[in-house]
Structures are given as structure tokens and as C-alpha cells.
GROMACS .gro file of C-alpha atoms in nm:
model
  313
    1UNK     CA    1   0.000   0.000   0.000
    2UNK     CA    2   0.132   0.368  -0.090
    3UNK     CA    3   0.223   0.567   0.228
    4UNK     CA    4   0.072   0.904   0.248
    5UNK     CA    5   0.339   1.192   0.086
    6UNK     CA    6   0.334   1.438   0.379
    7UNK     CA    7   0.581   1.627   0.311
    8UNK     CA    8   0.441   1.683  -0.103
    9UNK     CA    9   0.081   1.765   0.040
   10UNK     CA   10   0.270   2.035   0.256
   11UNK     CA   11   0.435   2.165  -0.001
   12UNK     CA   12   0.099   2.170  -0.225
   13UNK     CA   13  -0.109   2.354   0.045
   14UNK     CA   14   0.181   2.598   0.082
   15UNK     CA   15   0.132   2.655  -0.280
   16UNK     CA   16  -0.220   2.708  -0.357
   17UNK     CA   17  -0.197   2.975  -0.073
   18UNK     CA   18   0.052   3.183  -0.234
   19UNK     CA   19  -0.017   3.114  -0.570
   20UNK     CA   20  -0.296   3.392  -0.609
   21UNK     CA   21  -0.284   3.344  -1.015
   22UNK     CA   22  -0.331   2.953  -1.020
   23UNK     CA   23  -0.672   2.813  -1.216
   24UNK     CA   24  -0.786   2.689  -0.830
   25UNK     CA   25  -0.668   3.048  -0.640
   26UNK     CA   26  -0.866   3.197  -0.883
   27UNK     CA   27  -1.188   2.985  -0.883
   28UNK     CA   28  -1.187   2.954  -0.501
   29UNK     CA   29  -1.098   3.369  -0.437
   30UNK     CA   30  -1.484   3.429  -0.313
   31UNK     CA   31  -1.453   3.151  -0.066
   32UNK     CA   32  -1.126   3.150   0.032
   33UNK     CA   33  -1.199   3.118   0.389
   34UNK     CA   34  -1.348   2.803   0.372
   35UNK     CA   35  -0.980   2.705   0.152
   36UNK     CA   36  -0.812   2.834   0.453
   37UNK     CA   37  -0.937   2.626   0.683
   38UNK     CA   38  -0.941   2.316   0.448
   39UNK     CA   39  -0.564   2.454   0.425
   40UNK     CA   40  -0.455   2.531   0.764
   41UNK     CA   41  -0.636   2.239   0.939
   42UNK     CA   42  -0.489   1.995   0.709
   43UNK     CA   43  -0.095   2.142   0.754
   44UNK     CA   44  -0.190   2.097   1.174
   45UNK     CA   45  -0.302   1.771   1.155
   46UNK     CA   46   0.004   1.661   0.917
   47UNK     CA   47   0.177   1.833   1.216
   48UNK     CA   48   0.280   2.141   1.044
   49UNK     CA   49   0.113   2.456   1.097
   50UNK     CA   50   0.391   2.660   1.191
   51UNK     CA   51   0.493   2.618   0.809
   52UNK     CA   52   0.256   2.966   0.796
   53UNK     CA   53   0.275   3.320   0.914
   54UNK     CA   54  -0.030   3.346   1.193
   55UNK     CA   55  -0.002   3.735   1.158
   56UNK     CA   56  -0.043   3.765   0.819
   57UNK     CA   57  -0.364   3.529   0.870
   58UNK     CA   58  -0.520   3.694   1.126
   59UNK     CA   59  -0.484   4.025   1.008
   60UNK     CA   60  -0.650   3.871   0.676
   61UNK     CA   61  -0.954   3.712   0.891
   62UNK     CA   62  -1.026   4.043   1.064
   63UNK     CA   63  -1.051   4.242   0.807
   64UNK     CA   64  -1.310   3.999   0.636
   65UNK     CA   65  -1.534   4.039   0.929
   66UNK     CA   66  -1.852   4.249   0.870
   67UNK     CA   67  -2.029   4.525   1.129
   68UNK     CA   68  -2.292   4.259   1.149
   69UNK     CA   69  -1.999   4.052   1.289
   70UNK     CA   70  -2.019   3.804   1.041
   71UNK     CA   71  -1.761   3.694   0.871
   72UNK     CA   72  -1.671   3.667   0.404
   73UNK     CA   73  -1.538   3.407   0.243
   74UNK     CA   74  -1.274   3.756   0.131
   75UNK     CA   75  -1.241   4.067   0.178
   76UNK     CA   76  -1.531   4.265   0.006
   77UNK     CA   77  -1.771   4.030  -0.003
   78UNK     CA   78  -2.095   3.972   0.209
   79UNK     CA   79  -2.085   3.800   0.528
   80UNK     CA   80  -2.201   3.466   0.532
   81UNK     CA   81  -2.248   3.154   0.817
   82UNK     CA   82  -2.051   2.907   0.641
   83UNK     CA   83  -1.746   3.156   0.603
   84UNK     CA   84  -1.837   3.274   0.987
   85UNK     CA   85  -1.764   2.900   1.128
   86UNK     CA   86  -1.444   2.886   0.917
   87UNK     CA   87  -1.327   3.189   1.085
   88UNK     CA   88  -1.387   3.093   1.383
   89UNK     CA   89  -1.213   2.729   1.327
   90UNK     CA   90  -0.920   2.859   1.222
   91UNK     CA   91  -0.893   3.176   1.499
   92UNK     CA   92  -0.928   2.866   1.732
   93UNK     CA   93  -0.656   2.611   1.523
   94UNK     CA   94  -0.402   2.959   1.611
   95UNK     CA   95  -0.555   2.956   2.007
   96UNK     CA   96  -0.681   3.350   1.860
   97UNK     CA   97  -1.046   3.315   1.964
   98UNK     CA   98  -0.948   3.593   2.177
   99UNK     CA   99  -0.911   3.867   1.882
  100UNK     CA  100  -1.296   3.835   1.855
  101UNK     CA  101  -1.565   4.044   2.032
  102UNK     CA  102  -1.748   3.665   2.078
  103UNK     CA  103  -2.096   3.863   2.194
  104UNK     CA  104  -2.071   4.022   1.813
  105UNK     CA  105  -2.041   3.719   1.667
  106UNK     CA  106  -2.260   3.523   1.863
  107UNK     CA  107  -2.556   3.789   1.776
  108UNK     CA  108  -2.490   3.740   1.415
  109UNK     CA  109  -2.530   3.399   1.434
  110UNK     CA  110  -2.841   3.408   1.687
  111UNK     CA  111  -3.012   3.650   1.458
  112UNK     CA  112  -3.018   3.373   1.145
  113UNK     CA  113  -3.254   3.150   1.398
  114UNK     CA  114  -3.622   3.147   1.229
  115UNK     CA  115  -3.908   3.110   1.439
  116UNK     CA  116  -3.950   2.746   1.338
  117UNK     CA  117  -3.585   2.653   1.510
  118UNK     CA  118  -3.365   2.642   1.157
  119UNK     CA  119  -3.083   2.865   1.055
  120UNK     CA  120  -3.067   3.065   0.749
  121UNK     CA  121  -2.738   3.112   0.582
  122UNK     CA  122  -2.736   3.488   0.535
  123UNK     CA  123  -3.003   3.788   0.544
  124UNK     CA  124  -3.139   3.655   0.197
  125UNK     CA  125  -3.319   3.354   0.396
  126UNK     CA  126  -3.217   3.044   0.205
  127UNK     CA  127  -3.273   2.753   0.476
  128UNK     CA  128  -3.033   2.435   0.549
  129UNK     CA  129  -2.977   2.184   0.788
  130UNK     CA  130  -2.622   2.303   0.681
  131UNK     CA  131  -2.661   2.573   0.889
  132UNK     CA  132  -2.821   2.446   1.166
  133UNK     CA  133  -2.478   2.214   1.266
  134UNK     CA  134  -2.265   2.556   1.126
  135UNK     CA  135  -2.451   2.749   1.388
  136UNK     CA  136  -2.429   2.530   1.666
  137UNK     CA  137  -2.069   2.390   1.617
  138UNK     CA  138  -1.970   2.808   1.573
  139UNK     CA  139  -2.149   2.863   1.908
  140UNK     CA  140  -2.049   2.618   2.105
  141UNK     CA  141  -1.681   2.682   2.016
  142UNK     CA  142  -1.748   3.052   2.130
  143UNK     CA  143  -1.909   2.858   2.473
  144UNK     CA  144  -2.254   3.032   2.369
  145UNK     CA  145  -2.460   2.754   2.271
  146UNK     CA  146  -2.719   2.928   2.553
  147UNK     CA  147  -2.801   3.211   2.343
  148UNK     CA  148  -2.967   3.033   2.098
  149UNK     CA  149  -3.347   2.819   2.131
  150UNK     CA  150  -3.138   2.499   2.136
  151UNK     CA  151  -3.471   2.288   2.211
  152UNK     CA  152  -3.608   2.395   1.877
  153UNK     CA  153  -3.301   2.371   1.658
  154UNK     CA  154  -3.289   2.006   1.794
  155UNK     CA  155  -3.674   1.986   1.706
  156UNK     CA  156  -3.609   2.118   1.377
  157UNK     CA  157  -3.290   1.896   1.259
  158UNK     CA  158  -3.548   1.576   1.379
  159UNK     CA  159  -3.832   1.706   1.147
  160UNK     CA  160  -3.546   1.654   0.869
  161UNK     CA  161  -3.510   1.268   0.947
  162UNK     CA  162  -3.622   1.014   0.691
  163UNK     CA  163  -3.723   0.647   0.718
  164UNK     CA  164  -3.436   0.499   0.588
  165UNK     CA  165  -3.251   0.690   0.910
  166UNK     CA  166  -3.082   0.920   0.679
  167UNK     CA  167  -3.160   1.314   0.765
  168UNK     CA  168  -3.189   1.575   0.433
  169UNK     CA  169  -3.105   1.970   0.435
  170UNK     CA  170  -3.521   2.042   0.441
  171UNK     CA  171  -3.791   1.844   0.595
  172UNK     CA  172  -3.873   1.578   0.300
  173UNK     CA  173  -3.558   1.602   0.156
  174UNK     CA  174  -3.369   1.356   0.005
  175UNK     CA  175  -3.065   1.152   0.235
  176UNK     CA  176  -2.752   1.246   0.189
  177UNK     CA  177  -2.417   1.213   0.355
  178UNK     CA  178  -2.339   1.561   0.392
  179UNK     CA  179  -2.645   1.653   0.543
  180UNK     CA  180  -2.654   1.353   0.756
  181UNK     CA  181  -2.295   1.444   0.939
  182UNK     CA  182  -2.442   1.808   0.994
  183UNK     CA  183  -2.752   1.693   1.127
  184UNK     CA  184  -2.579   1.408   1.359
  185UNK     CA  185  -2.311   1.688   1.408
  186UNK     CA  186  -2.578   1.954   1.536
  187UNK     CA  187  -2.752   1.677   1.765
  188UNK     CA  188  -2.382   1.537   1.888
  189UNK     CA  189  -2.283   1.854   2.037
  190UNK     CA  190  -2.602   1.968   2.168
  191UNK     CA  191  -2.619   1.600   2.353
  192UNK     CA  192  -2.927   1.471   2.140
  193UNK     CA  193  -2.779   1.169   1.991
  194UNK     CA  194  -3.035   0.985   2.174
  195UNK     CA  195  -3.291   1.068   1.926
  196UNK     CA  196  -3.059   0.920   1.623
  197UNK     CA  197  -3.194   0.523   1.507
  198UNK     CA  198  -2.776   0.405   1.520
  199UNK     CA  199  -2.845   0.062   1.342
  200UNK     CA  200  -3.075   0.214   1.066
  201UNK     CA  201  -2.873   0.494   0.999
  202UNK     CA  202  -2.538   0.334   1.049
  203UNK     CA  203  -2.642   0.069   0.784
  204UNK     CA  204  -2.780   0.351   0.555
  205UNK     CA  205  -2.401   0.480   0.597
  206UNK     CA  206  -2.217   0.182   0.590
  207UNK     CA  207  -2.365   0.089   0.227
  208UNK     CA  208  -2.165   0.393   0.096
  209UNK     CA  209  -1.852   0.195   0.054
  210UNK     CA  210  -1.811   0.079  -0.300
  211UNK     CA  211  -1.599  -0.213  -0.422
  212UNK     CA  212  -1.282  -0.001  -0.480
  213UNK     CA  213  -1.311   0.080  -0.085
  214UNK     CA  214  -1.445   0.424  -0.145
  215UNK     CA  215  -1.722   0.632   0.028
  216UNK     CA  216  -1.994   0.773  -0.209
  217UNK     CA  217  -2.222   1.056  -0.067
  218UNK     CA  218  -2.572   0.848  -0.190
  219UNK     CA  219  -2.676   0.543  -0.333
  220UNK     CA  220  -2.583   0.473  -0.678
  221UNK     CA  221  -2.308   0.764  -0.725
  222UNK     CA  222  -1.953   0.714  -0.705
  223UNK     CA  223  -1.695   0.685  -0.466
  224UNK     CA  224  -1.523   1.010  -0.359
  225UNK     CA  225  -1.241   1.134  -0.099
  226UNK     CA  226  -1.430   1.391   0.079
  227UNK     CA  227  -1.673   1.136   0.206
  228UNK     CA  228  -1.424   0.991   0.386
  229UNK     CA  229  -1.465   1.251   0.612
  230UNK     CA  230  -1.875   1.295   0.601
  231UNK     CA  231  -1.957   0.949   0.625
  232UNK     CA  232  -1.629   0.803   0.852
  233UNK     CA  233  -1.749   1.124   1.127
  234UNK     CA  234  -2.117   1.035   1.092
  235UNK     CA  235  -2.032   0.681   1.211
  236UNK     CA  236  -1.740   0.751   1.446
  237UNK     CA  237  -2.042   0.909   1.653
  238UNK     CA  238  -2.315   0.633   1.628
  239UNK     CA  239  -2.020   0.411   1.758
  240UNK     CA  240  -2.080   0.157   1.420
  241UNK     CA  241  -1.746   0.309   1.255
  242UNK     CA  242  -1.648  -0.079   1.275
  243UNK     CA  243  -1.956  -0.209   1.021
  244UNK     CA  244  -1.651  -0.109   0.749
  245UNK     CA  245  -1.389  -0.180   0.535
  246UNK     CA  246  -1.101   0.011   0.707
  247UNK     CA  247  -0.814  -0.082   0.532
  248UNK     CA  248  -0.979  -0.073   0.175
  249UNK     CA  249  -1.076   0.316   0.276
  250UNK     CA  250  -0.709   0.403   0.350
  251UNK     CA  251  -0.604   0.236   0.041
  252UNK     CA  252  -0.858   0.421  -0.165
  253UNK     CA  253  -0.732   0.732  -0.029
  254UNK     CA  254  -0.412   0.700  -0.027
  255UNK     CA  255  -0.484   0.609  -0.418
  256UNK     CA  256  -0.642   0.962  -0.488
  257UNK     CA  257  -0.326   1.095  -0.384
  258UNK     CA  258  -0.050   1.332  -0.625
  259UNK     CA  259   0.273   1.186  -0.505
  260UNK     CA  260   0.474   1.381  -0.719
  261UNK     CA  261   0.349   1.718  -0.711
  262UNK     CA  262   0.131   1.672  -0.357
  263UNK     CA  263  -0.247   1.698  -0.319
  264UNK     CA  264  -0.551   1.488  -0.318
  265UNK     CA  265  -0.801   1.421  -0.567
  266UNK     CA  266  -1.156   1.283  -0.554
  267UNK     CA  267  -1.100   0.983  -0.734
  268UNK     CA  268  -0.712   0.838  -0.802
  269UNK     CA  269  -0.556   0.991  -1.154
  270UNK     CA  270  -0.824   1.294  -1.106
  271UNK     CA  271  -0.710   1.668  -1.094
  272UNK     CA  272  -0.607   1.788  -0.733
  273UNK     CA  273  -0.746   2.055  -0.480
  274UNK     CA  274  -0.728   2.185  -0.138
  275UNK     CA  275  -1.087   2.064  -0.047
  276UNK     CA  276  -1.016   1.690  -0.078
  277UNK     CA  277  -0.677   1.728   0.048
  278UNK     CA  278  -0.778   1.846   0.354
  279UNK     CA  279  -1.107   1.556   0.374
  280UNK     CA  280  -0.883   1.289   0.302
  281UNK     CA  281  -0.596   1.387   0.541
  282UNK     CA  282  -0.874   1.403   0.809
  283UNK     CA  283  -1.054   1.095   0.689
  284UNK     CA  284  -0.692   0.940   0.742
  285UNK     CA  285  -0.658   1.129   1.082
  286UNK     CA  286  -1.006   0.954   1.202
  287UNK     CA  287  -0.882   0.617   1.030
  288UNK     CA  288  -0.573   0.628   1.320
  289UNK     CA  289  -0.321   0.683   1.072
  290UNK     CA  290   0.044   0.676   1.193
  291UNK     CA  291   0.148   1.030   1.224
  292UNK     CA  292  -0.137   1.173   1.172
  293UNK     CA  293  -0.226   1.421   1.461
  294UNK     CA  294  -0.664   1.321   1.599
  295UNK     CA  295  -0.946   1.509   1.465
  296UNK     CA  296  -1.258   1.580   1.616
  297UNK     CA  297  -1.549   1.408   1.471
  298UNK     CA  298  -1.811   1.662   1.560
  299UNK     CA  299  -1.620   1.994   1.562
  300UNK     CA  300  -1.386   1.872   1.251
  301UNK     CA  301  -1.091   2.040   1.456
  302UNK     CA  302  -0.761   1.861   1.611
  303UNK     CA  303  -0.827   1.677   1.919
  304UNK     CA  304  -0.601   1.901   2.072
  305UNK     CA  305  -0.709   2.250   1.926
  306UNK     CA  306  -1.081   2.115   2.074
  307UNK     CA  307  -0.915   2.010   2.446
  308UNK     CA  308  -0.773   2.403   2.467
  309UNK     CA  309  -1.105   2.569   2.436
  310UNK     CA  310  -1.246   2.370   2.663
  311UNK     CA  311  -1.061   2.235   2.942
  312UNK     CA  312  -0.749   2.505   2.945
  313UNK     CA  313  -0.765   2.778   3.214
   0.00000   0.00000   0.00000
């Protein structure tokens, strides 16, 4: 089996930061906070993160925050949850949660609570169970999970749940792994797991590995990297992580992998990016493997970067 090329993928994160002409620096430039935190969280679990100037990043961060105290995916555009939570990750990955006025942000993100207990995404209303887990996981890294109706966001994830155990992004919607690790995510850290079917929805998940060892995202679609991480999470916290094929899941991601240039692809011999690097180095990290620092299953942070906020001080 190929060992995974640490040292390449460092080198290729490195790159697609500085890079700012590249095809993928270009395409990503209005989200580039969520490519910093696939980035940076990837270089500290391959035990590297002081490859990068923290300044430099946190004076970038800060000046995408908004008066609303939301946070862009860059500077100049318009604030967003999604971009808010990847803030917020990587302040924390740098211990710099302390640079933020936490009541600010925390009022952003309590204000996106509807009436019925979801989250919208921004102040144009569009309605995910996305942003449900975004919300929570943001607030409970800030230690304001209180601010919010918790009771109802709970009541509001469940209304998402199908019968095959799966959960969707709107009541009715269809099962999907995403969804499901957001949803399972949300109800995790708000201590709800109770209300999750484990055996129904761990065999839902467990049918997503594919002959080739892979993880697809639905039935019937193929196998790709970044469900290593959505699927590998979602049963890490049902506790029926061991109803798969380990081994053929590290092979098929350490397949996907550019061990001459660095990077990770979806699917082996496809192009490279920072997304599914940073999925399949933490689908390795919850897979135990060697070197790898531990990731959190629920806040998809370092073990360790999770223990400081927590239980330092």
C-alpha cells in the first residue's frame, strides 16, 4: 500500500496559498476562507502549521469580518455563516479566539434563527440543515450555545429525518451524507444523539462503501475522498465506525493521492485541490493513521485544538 506523501501535500497547500494566479486560487478567491481552513487544518493535523505566518492570517480574517460581525469568504464580499464558522475554526486552530468580540459574533449567528428553530445562511433567507450544525458547532466553540433556542433547533434537525434513518437539508428532503454528518453533528454537540436510530442509519451509511473501498455521498453515485470525512465522522459518533472496510478506505485514499506534485483528488488519476486534500488527510486522521495528529469528529478540529477551548484555564 502507498504511504501518504506528507511532506508533497505540505508543499501543495503551501502553494495554492501563495499562488494567487493559479486556475484553483482563482476559482476559489470568493470563498477563500473556507480554503483556509481546508488549508490550515490539514498542515496541523500533518503536524505542520507553523509552516505559515499566523499574523499575516489573522490580520487577513479580521478584516473579512462584517459590522454585522459576520464573517466573508474575502475581503469585500458579504458575510455569510458558512465563512463565519471557518473563521472561527481557524482563529481557534491559532488559540486566537481571543481577537474576537465573541458577543458580536454570537448575535450574528443568533439573529439567522427562524421562528421554526432552523438557521438561514445569510439575510437573503435560504434555509439548510447546513446551517443548523454551522450554527451550533460556531457557538459552542465561542461557549454560547445558551443564546440560541437549542430545544427547537434540535426539534427542527429531527423534522429533517427520513425512514431509511438518513436526515436531508429540508424536511422531505432527500438523504444524503453531507447533510446527515451536519444533522448528527448539530444533535452530537447539543447532547441529542439519543434521538438518532444508530443501526438504521449506520447501515444507511455503511452501504456507501463501493468495491474499490471508497465512500460515495448516496446510493448509486460514485466513490469520492471527501466522504471519507462525512460518512467516517457520521459513524465515528453512532459508535458503528467498525460495520466497514477500514483498510480498503485508506487504500482508496491514499490512491487519490498526487505523489509527485502533492495533493488529493476525488477519485485516483483525477485533478487535485485543497478541499479533498484536507477531507482525506482528516478521513486518514479519524482512520488512526500513523502520524497523523486526531481530529474531532463533531467539531472537525484537532483533538487538541478542541481540548484548549475547553478544558485550558
Amino acid at each position: 500500500m502507498a504511504e501518504l506523501a506528507v511532506d508533497k501535500h505540505v508543499k501543495y497547500i503551501l502553494a495554492v496559498e501563495k499562488n494567487k494566479d493559479s486556475f484553483e486560487s482563482v476559482v476559489m478567491d470568493p470563498l477563500r476562507m473556507n480554503g483556509a481552513y481546508w488549508g490550515l487544518t490539514a498542515l496541523d493535523l500533518l503536524g505542520k502549521l507553523d509552516s505559515v505566518n499566523v499574523d499575516e492570517v489573522i490580520s487577513w480574517i479580521l478584516k473579512c469580518q462584517h459590522e454585522s460581525g459576520g464573517f466573508s469568504g474575502n475581503i469585500g464580499h458579504d458575510p455569510h455563516i458558512l465563512y463565519t464558522l471557518s473563521a472561527v475554526q481557524v482563529l481557534a486552530l491559532f488559540n486566537k479566539l481571543d481577537v474576537l468580540d465573541i458577543d458580536k459574533v454570537a448575535t450574528y449567528i443568533t439573529r439567522l434563527q427562524n421562528e421554526d428553530g432552523s438557521f438561514s445562511g445569510d439575510m437573503w433567507g435560504e434555509v439548510d440543515t447546513r446551517f443548523s450544525y454551522i450554527a451550533i458547532c460556531c457557538l459552542s466553540i465561542l461557549c454560547c450555545l445558551g443564546k440560541i433556542n437549542v430545544e427547537k433547533a434540535v426539534s427542527y434537525i429531527l423534522s429533517c429525518k427520513n425512514l431509511d434513518g438518513g436526515f436531508g437539508c429540508t424536511p422531505g428532503g432527500e438523504s444524503h451524507a453531507g447533510q446527515i454528518f451536519c444533522c448528527v453533528g448539530a444533535l452530537a454537540l447539543t447532547g441529542s444523539l439519543h434521538y438518532v436510530d444508530k443501526d438504521l442509519l449506520g447501515w444507511w451509511l455503511c452501504e456507501r462503501q463501493v468495491k474499490s473501498g471508497g465512500l460515495n455521498g448516496r446510493p448509486e453515485k460514485l466513490p469520492d475522498v471527501c466522504y471519507s470525512w462525512w460518512v467516517l465522522s457520521s459513524l465515528i459518533m453512532i459508535d458503528r465506525v467498525h460495520w466497514i472496510d477500514k483498510e480498503k478506505l485508506v487504500k482508496f485514499i491514499l490512491d487519490c493521492q498526487d505523489v509527485e506534485n502533492g495533493g488529493i483528488s476525488d477519485r485516483p488519476d483525477d485533478a487535485v485541490d485543497v478541499y479533498h486534500t484536507y477531507f482525506g488527510v482528516a478521513g486518514l486522521s479519524l482512520l488512526n493513521y500513523p502520524g497523523l495528529k486526531a481530529i474531532d469528529p463533531a467539531y472537525a478540529l484537532p483533538v487538541d485544538v478542541v481540548n484548549r477551548i475547553f478544558f485550558s484555564g
